[in-house]
Backbone as JSON, one array per atom type, in Angstrom:
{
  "sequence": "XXXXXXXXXXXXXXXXXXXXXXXXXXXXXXXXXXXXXXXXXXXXXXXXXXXXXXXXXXXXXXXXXXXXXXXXXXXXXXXXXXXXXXXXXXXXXX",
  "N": [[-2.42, 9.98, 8.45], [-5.12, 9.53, 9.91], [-8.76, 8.51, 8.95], [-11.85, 8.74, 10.09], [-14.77, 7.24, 9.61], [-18.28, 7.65, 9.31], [-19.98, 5.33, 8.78], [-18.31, 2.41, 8.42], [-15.18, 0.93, 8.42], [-12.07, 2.44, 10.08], [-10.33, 4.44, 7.73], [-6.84, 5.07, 6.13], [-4.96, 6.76, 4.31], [-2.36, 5.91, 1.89], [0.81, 6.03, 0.08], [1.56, 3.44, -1.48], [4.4, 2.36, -2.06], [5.37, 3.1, 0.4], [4.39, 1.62, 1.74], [5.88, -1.02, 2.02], [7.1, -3.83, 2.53], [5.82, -4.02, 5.46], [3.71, -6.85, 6.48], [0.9, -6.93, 7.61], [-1.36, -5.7, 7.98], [-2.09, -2.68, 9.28], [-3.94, -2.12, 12.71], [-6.75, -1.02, 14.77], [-7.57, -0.32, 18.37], [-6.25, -2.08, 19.57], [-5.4, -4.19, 18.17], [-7.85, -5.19, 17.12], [-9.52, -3.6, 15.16], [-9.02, -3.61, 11.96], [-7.19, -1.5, 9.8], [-8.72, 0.2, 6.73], [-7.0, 0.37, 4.18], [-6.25, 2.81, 1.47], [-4.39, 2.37, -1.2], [-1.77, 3.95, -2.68], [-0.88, 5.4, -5.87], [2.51, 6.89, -7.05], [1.58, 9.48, -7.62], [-0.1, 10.02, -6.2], [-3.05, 9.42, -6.42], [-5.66, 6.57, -5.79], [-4.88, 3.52, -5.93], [-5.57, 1.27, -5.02], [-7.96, -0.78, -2.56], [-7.83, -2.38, 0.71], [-8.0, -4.25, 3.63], [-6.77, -6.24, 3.79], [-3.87, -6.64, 4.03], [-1.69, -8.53, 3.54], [-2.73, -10.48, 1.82], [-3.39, -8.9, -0.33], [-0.73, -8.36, -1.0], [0.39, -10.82, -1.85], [-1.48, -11.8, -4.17], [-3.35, -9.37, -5.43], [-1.46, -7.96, -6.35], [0.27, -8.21, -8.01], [-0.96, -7.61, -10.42], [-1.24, -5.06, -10.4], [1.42, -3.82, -10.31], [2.54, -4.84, -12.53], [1.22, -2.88, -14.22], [1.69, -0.35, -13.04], [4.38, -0.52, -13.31], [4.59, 0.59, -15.72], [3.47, 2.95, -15.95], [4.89, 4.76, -14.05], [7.68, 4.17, -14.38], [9.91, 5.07, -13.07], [9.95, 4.67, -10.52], [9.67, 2.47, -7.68], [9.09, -0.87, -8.0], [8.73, -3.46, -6.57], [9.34, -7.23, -6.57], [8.73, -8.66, -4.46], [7.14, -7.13, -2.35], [6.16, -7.33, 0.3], [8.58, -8.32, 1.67], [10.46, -6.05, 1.09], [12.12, -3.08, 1.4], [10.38, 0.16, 3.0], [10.14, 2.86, 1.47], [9.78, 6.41, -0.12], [11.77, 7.24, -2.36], [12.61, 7.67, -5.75], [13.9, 5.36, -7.54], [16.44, 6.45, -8.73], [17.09, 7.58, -6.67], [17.69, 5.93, -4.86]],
  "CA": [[-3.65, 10.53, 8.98], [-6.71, 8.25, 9.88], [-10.36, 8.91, 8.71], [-12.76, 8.08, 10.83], [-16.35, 7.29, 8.95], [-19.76, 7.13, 10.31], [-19.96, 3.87, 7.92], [-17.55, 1.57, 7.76], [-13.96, 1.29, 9.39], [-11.35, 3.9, 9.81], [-8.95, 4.52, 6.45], [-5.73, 5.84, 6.02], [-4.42, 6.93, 2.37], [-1.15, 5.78, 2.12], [1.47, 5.43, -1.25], [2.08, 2.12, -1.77], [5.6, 2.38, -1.74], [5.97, 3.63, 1.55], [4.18, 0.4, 2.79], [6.21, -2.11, 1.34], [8.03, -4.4, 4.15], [4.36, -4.25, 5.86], [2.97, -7.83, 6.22], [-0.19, -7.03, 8.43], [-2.46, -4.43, 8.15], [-2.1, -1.99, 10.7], [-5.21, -2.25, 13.27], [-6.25, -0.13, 15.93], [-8.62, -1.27, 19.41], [-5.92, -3.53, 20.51], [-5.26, -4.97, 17.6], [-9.21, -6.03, 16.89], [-9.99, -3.3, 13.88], [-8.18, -3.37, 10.81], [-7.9, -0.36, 9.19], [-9.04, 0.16, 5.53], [-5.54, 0.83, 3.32], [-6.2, 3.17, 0.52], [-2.86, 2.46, -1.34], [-2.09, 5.7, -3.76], [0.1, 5.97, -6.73], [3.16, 7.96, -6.72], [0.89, 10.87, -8.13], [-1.41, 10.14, -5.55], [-4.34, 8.72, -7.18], [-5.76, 5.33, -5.49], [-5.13, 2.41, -6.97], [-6.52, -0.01, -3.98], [-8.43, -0.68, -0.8], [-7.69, -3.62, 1.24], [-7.77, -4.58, 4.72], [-5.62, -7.5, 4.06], [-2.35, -5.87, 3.24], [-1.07, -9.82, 2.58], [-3.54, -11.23, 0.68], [-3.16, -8.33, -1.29], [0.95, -8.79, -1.84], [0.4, -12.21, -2.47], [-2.41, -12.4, -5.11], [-3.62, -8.36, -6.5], [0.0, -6.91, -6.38], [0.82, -8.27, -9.8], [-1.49, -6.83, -11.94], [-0.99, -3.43, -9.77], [2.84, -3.89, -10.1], [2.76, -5.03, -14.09], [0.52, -1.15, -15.0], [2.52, 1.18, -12.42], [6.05, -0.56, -14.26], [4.69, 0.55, -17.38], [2.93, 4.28, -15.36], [5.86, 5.36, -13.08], [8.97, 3.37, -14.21], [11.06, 5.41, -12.29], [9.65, 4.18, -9.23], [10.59, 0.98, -7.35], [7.84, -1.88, -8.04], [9.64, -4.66, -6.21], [8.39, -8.34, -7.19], [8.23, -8.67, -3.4], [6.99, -6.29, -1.87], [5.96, -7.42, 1.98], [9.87, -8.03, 2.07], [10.9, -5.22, 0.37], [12.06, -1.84, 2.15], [9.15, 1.28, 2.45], [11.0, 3.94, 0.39], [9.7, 7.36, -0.68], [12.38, 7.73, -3.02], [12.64, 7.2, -7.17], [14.63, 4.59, -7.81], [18.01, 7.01, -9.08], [17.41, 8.24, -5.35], [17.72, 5.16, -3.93]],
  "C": [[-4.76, 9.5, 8.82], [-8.09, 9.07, 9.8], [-10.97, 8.11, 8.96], [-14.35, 8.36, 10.46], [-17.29, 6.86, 9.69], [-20.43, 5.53, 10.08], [-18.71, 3.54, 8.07], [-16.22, 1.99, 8.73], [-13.13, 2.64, 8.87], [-10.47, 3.41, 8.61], [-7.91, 5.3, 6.79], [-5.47, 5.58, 4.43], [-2.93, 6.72, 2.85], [-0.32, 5.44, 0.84], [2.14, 4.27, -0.82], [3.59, 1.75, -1.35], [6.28, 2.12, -0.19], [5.34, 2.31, 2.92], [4.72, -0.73, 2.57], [6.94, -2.24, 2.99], [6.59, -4.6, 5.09], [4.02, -5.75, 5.88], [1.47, -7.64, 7.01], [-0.52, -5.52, 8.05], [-2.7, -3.35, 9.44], [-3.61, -1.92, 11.65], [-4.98, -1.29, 14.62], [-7.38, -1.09, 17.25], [-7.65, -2.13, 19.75], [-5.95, -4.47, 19.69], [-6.47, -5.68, 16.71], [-9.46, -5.08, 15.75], [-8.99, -2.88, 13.07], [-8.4, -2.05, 10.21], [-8.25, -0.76, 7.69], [-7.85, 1.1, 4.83], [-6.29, 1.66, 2.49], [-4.49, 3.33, -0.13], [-3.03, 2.98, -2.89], [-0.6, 4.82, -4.72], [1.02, 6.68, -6.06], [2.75, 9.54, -6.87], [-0.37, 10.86, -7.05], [-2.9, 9.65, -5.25], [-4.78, 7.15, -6.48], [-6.0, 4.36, -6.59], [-6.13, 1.12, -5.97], [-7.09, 0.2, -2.87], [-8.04, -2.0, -0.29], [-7.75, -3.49, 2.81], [-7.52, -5.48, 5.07], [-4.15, -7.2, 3.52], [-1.84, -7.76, 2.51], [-1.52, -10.41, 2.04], [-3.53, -10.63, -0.03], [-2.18, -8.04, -1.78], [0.67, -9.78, -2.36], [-0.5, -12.38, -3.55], [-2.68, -11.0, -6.14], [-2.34, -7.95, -6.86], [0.48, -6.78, -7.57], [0.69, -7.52, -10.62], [-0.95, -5.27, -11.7], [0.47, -3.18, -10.52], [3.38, -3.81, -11.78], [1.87, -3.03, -14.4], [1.53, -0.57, -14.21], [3.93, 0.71, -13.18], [5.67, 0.63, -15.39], [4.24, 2.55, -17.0], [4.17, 5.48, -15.29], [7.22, 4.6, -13.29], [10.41, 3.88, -13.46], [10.93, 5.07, -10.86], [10.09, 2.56, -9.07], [9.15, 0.33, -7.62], [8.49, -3.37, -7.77], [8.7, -6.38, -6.57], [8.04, -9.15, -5.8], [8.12, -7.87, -2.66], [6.85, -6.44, -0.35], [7.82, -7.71, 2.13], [11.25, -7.06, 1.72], [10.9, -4.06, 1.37], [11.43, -0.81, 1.97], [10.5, 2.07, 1.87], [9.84, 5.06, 0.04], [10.39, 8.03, -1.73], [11.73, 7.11, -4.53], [13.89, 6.2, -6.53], [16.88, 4.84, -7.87], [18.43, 7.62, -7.23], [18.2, 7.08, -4.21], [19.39, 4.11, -3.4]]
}
């Protein structure tokens, strides 16, 4: 679901997980506006915003990736994530 603000670009909330494999930021207009990620916990909760999905695998993902191990360890926290498959599952699911 996209939210469309009177400020600022449109967001979508989305769990993390389920965007892995992602290298680009989904955009809408033809490609010209990025949206604004909110990327959730498995409980939901945002952990980020970005509207660089790969600058944010490549450089925040870590720290994100090192707390949710230690949060949610039943979840997948792949050490690459843009080539990693989206998943909704736990880990025993998978």
């Amino acid at each position: 679901k996209i939210t469309y603000q009177l400020e600022g670009p449109a967001k979508v909330s989305v769990r993390m997980q389920e965007v892995y494999g992602l290298t680009e930021t989904p955009k809408l207009c033809r490609g010209q506006l990025p949206l604004l990620m909110e990327l959730l916990s498995p409980a939901s909760r945002p952990l980020q915003l970005t509207q660089d999905l790969a600058h944010f695998w490549k450089n925040s993902y870590k720290e994100v990736q090192k707390e949710m191990k230690g949060r949610y360890p039943k979840h997948f926290w792949p050490d690459d994530p843009a080539t990693s498959p989206a998943t909704n599952k736990v880990k025993s699911r998978m």
